[in-house]
CSV table of C-alpha atoms in Angstrom, one decimal:
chain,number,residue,atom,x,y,z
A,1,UNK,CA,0.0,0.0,0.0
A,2,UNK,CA,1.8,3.3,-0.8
A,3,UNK,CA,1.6,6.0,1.4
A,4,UNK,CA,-0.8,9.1,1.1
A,5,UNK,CA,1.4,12.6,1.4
A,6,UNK,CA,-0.8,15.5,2.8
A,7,UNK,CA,0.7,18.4,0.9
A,8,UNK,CA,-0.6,22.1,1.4
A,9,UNK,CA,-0.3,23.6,-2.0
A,10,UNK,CA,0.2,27.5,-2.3
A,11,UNK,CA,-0.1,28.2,-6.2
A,12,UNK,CA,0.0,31.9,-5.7
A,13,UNK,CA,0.4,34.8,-8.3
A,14,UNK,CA,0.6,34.9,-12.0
A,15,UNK,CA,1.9,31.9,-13.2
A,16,UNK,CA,2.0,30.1,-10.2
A,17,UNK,CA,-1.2,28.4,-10.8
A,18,UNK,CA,-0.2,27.1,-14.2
A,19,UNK,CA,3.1,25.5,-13.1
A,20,UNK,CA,1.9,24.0,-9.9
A,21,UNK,CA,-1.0,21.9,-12.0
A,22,UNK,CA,1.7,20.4,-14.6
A,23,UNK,CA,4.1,20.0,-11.7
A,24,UNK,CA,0.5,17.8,-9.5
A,25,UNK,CA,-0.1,16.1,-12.9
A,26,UNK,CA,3.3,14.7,-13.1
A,27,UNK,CA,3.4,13.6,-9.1
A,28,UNK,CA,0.0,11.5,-10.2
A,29,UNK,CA,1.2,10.1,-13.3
A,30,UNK,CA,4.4,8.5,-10.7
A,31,UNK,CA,1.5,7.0,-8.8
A,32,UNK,CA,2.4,9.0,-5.9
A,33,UNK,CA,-1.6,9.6,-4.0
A,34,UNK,CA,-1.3,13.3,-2.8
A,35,UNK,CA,-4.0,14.7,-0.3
A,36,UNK,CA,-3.7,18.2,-0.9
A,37,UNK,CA,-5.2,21.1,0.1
A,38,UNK,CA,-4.6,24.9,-1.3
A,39,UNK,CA,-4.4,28.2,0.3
A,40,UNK,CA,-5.3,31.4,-1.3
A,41,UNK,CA,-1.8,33.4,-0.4
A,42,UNK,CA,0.2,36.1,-2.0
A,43,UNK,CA,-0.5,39.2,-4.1
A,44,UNK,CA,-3.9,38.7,-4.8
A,45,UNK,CA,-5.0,37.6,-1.7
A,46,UNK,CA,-3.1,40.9,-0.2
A,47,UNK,CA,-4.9,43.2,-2.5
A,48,UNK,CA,-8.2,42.1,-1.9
A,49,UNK,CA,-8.3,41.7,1.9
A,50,UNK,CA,-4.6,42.7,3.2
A,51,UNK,CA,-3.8,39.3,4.4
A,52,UNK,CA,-0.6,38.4,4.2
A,53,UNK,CA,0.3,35.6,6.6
A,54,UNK,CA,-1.6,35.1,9.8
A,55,UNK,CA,-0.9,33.1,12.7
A,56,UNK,CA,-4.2,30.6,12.0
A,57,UNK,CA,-2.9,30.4,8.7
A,58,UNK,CA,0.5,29.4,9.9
A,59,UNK,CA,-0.6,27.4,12.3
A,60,UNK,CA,-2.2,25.1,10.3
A,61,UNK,CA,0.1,24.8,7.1
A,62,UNK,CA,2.8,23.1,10.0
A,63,UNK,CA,0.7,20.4,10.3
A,64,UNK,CA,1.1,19.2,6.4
A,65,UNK,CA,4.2,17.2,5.0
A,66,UNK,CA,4.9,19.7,2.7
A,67,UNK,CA,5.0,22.6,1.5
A,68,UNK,CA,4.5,23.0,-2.7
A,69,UNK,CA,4.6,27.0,-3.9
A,70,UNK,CA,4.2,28.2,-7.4
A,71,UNK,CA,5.0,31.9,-7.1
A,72,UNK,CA,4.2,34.9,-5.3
A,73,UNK,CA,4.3,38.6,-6.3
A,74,UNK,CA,2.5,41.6,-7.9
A,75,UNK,CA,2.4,42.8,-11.6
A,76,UNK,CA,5.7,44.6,-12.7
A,77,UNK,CA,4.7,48.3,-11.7
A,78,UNK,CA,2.2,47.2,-9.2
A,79,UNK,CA,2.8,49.5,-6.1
A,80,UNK,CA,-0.1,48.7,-4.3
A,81,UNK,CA,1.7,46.4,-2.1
A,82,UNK,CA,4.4,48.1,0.1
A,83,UNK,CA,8.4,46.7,-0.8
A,84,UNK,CA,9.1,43.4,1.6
A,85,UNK,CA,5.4,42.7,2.1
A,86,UNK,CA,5.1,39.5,0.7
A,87,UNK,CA,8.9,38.6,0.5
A,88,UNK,CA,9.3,39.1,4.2
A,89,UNK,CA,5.7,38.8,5.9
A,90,UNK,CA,5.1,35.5,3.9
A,91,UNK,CA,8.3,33.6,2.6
A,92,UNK,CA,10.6,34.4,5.0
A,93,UNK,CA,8.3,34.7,8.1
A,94,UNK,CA,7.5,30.7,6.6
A,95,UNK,CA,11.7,29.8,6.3
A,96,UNK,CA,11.9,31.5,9.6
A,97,UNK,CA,8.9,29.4,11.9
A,98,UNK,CA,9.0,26.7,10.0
A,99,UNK,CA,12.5,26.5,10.5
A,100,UNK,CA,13.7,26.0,6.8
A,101,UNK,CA,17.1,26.4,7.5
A,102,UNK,CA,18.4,24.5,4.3
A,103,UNK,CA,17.8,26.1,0.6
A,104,UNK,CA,19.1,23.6,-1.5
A,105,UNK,CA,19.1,24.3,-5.3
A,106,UNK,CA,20.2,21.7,-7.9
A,107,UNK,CA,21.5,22.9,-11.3
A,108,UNK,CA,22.0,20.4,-14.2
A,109,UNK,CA,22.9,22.3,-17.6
A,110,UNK,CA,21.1,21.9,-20.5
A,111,UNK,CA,22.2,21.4,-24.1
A,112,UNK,CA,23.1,24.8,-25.5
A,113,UNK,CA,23.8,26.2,-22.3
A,114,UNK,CA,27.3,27.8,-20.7
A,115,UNK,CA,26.9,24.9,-17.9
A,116,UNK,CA,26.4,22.4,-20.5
A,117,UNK,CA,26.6,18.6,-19.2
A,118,UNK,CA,27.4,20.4,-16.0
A,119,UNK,CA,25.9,18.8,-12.5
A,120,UNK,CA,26.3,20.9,-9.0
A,121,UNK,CA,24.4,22.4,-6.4
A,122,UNK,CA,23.8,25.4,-4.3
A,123,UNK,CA,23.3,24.9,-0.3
A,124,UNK,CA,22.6,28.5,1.0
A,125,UNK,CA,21.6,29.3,4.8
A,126,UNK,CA,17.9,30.1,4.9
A,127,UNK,CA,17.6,31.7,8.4
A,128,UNK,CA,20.2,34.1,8.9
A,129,UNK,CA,22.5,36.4,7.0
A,130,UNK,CA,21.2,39.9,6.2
A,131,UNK,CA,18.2,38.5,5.6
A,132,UNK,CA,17.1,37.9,9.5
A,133,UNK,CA,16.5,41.6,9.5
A,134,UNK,CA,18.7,43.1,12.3
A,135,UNK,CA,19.3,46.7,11.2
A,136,UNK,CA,17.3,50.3,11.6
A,137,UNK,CA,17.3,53.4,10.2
A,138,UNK,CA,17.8,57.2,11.7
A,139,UNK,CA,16.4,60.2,10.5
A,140,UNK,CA,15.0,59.1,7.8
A,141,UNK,CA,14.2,61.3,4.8
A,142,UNK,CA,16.9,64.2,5.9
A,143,UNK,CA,20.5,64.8,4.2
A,144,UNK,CA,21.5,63.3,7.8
A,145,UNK,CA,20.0,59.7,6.8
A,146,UNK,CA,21.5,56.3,8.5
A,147,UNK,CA,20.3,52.9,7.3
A,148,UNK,CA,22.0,49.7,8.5
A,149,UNK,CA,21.8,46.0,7.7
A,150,UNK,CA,23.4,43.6,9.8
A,151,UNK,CA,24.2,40.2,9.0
A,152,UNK,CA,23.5,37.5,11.2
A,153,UNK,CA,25.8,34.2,11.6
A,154,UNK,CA,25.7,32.0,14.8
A,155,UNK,CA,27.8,29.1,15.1
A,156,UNK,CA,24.7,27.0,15.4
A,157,UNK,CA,23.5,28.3,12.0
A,158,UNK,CA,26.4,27.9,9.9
A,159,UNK,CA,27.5,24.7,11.9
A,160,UNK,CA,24.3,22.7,10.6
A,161,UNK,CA,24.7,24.5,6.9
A,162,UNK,CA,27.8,22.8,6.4
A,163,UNK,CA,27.2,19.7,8.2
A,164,UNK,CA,24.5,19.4,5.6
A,165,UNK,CA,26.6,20.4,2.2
A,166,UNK,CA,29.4,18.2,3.7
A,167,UNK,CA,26.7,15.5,3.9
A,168,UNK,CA,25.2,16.3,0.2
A,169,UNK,CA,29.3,16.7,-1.0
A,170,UNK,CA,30.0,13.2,0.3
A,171,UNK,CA,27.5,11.6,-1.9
A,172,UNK,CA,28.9,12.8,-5.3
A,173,UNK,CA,30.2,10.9,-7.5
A,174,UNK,CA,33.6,13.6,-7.3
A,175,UNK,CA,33.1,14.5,-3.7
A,176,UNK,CA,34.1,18.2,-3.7
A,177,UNK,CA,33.1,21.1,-1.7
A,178,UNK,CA,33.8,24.5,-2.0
A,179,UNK,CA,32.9,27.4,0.2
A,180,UNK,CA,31.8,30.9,-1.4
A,181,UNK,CA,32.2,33.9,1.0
A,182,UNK,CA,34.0,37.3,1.1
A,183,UNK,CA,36.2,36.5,4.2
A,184,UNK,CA,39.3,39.0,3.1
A,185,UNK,CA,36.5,41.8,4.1
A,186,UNK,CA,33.6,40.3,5.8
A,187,UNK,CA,36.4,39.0,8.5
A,188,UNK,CA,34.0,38.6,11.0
A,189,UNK,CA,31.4,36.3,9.3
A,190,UNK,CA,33.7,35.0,6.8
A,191,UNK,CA,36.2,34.0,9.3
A,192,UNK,CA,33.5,32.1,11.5
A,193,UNK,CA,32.2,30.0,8.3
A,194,UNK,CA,36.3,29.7,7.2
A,195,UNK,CA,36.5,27.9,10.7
A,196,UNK,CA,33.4,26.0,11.1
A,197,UNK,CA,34.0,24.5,7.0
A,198,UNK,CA,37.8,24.0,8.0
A,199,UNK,CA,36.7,22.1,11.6
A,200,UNK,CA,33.3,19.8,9.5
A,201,UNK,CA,36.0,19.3,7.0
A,202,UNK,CA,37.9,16.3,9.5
A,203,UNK,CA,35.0,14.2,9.5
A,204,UNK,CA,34.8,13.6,5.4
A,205,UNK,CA,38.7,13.4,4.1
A,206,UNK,CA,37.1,11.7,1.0
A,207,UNK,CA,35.6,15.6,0.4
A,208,UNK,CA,38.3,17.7,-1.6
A,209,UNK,CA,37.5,21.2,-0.1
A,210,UNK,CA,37.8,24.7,-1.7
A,211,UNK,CA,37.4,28.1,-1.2
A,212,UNK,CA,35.9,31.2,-3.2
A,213,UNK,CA,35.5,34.6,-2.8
A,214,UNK,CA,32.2,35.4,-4.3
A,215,UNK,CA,32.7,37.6,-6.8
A,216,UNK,CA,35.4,35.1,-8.2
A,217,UNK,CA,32.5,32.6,-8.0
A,218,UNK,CA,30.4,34.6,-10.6
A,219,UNK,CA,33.3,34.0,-12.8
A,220,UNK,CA,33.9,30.9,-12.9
A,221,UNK,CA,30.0,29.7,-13.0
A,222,UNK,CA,30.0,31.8,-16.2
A,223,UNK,CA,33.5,30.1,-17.9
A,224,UNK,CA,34.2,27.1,-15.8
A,225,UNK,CA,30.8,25.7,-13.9
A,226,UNK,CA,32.5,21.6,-13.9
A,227,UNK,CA,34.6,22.8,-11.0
A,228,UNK,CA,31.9,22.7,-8.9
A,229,UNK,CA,30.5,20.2,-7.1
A,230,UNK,CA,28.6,21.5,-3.7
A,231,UNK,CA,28.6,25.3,-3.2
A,232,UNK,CA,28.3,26.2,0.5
A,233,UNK,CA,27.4,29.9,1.4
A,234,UNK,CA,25.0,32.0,3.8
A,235,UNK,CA,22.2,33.4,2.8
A,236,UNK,CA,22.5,36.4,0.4
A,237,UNK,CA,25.7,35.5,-1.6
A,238,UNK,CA,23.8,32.2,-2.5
A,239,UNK,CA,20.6,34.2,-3.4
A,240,UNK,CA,22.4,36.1,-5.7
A,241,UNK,CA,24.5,32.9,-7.1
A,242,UNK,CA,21.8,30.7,-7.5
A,243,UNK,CA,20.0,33.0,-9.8
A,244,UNK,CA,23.2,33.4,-11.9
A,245,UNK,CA,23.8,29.3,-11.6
A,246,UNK,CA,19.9,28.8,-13.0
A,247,UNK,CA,20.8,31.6,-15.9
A,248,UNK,CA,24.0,29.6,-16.8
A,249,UNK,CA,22.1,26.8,-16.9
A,250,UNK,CA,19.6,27.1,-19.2
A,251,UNK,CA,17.5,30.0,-17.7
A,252,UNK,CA,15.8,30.1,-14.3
A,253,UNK,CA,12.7,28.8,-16.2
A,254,UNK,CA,14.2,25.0,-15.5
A,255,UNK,CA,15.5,26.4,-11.9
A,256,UNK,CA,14.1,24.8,-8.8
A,257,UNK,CA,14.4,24.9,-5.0
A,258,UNK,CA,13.8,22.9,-1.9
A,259,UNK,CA,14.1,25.1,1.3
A,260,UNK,CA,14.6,22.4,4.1
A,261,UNK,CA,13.9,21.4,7.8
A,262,UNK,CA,16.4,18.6,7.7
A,263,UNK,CA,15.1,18.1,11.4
A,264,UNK,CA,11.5,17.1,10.1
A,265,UNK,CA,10.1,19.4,13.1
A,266,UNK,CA,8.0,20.5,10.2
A,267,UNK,CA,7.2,21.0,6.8
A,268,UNK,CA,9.9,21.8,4.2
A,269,UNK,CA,8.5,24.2,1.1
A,270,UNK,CA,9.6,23.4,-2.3
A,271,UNK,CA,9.5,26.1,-5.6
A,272,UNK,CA,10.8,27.1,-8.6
A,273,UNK,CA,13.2,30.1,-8.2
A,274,UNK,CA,11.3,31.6,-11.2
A,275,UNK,CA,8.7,34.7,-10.1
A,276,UNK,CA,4.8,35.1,-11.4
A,277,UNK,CA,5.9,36.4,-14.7
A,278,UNK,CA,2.0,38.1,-14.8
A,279,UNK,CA,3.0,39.0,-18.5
A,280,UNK,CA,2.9,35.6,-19.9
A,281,UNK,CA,-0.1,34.7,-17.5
A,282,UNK,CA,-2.7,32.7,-19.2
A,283,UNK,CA,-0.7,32.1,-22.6
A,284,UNK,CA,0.4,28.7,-22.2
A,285,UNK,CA,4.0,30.3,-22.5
A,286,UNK,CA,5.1,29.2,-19.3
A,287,UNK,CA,8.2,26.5,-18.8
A,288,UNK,CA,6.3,24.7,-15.8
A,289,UNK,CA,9.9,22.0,-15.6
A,290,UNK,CA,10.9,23.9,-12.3
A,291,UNK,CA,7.9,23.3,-10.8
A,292,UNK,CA,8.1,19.8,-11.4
A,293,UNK,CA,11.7,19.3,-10.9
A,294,UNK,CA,10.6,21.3,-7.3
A,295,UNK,CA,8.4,18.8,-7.1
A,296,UNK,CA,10.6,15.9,-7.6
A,297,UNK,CA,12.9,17.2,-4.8
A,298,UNK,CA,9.4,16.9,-2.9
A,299,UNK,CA,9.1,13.6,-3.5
A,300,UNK,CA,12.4,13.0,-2.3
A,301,UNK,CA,12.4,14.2,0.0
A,302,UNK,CA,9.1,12.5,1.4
A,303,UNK,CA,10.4,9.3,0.6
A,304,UNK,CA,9.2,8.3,-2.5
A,305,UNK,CA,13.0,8.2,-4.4
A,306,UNK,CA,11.9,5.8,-7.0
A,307,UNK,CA,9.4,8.6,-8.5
A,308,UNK,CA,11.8,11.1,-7.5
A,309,UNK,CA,14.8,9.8,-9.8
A,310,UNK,CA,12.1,9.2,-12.6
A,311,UNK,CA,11.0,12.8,-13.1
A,312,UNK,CA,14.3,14.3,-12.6
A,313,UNK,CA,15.7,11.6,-15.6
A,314,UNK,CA,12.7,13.0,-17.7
A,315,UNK,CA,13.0,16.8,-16.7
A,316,UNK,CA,16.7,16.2,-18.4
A,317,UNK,CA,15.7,14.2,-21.3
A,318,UNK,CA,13.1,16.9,-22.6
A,319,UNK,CA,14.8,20.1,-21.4
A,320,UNK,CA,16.2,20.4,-25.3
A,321,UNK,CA,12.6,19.3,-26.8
A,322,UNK,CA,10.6,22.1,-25.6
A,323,UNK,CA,11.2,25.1,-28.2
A,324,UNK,CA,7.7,26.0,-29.5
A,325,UNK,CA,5.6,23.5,-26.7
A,326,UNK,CA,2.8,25.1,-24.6
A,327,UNK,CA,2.9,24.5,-20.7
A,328,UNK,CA,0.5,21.7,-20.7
A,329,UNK,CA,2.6,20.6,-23.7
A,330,UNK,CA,5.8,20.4,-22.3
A,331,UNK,CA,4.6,18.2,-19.6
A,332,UNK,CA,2.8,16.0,-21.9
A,333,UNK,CA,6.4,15.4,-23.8
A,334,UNK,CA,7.8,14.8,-20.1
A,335,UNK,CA,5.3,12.0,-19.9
A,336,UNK,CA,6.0,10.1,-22.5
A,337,UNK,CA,9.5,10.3,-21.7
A,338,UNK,CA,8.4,8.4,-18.1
């Protein structure tokens, strides 16, 4: 008897909803018996009532096995919803209590691509960084303006970042690891990752272990990606690379995302990196193979590795067939190909 997965499903904004359907479609056509249940969040939802996340809300997506997100955000040029609204009172207020401490982000290249038969991943921290929002401002609006961003590291929070890529590095093929920081300037942060990779390091001599500054790092994912294996890095450096890493690749359109509670205290949430693209909404123009590749990872990571494996074999095999396909086309190619 397999098991039933009880999977909240936020399809959000734009093209979220189109995505998330190919991306169920495929989980169904593995066999894999989904109880899911949706919940109306994101800039729509905002715009019409002003709810953004609330605690009953919250309360009740922890009690699912997972999390699967299409893609939240207004229009391009929609200022009705204030800067950080969504991206803080929503996706990071669900990494943050939900504990989603691990974004892990897969990149294979396809044909044509700069990262062409090219297979490596991004681990970024999810909980800390500049992103945990420690900073203020003073007088704001005069000539005398002072705006500060902090960027929180505890040794907890890098410790279990690296214990994980470590972990992921070890299972390679080419075990390799290489940490991407800025530690000849950020010598305070940088010199507390330097020490916990250096120290995590001991435990897995079969990892070769390298180190980046980040800006190097953008070079070499543009004119030498096969170096990498596992990229370790907190949380805005590996924002920024993983967007450059999905470009490289093929285009962020094939780009997906698992952001993990290796702990299993709750739910991990799994997306493409893509946004709502509310231009091509409704056109049948939209590459839904991040959604499902985010849900493969899904599936993985509940378990079902069988199914997993299969999708992630066909998301490869079709990525060069899909000039000139429709969304619900694409997956339909994807399907013959399981």
């Amino acid at each position: 008897m397999t098991q039933k997965h009880r999977i909240a499903v936020i399809s959000g904004d734009g093209i979220g909803p189109e995505v998330v359907a190919e991306a169920l479609r495929v989980v169904s056509a593995c066999g894999i018996e989904l109880e899911t249940t949706s919940f109306d969040l994101g800039a729509a939802r905002y715009l019409r009532d002003g709810m953004v996340l609330d605690d009953a809300t919250l309360g009740e997506l922890r009690t699912f096995d997972a999390i699967l997100l299409g893609a939240i955000g207004p229009a391009l040029g929609d200022s009705r919803i204030p800067g950080g609204t969504l991206e803080r009172g929503l996706l990071l207020r669900l990494r943050f209590e939900l504990d989603l401490y691990i974004n892990f982000r897969p990149f294979r290249g396809v044909p044509g691509s700069l990262a062409e038969a090219c297979e490596f991943a991004i681990v970024r921290e999810n909980t800390e960084g500049p992103y945990a929002g420690e900073g203020g401002v003073l007088r704001k609006g005069t000539s005398h303006e002072v705006a500060t961003q902090g960027s929180v590291n505890t040794r907890m929070g890098v410790e279990r970042c690296v214990r994980f890529a470590f972990e992921r590095a070890s299972r390679l093929s080419v075990p390799r690891l290489t940490l991407v920081h800025k530690t000849n300037v950020l010598t305070f942060a940088g010199d507390l990752w330097q020490r916990v990779v250096n120290e995590v390091a001991s435990e897995y001599p079969t990892v070769a272990v390298d180190y980046n500054h980040v800006d190097a790092a953008c070079i070499y994912l543009v004119d030498s990606p096969s170096r990498y294996g596992i990229i370790v890095t907190d949380n805005l450096f590996g924002d920024i690379l993983s967007d450059l890493a999905g470009a490289v690749s093929g285009g962020i359109g094939f780009a997906a995302s698992a952001n993990l509670n290796p702990s299993r205290s709750g739910p991990s949430l799994f997306e493409p990196v893509h946004g709502a693209a509310h231009d091509i909404t409704g056109q049948g123009r939209a590459n839904p193979l991040a959604a499902i590749s985010s849900a493969a990872l899904m599936l993985e990571h509940l378990g079902e590795n069988e199914a997993a494996l299969k999708v992630h074999a066909a998301v490869a095999d079709c990525a060069e067939a899909i000039a000139g396909l429709s969304t619900t086309e694409i997956t339909d190619a994807l399907l013959q190909r399981m």
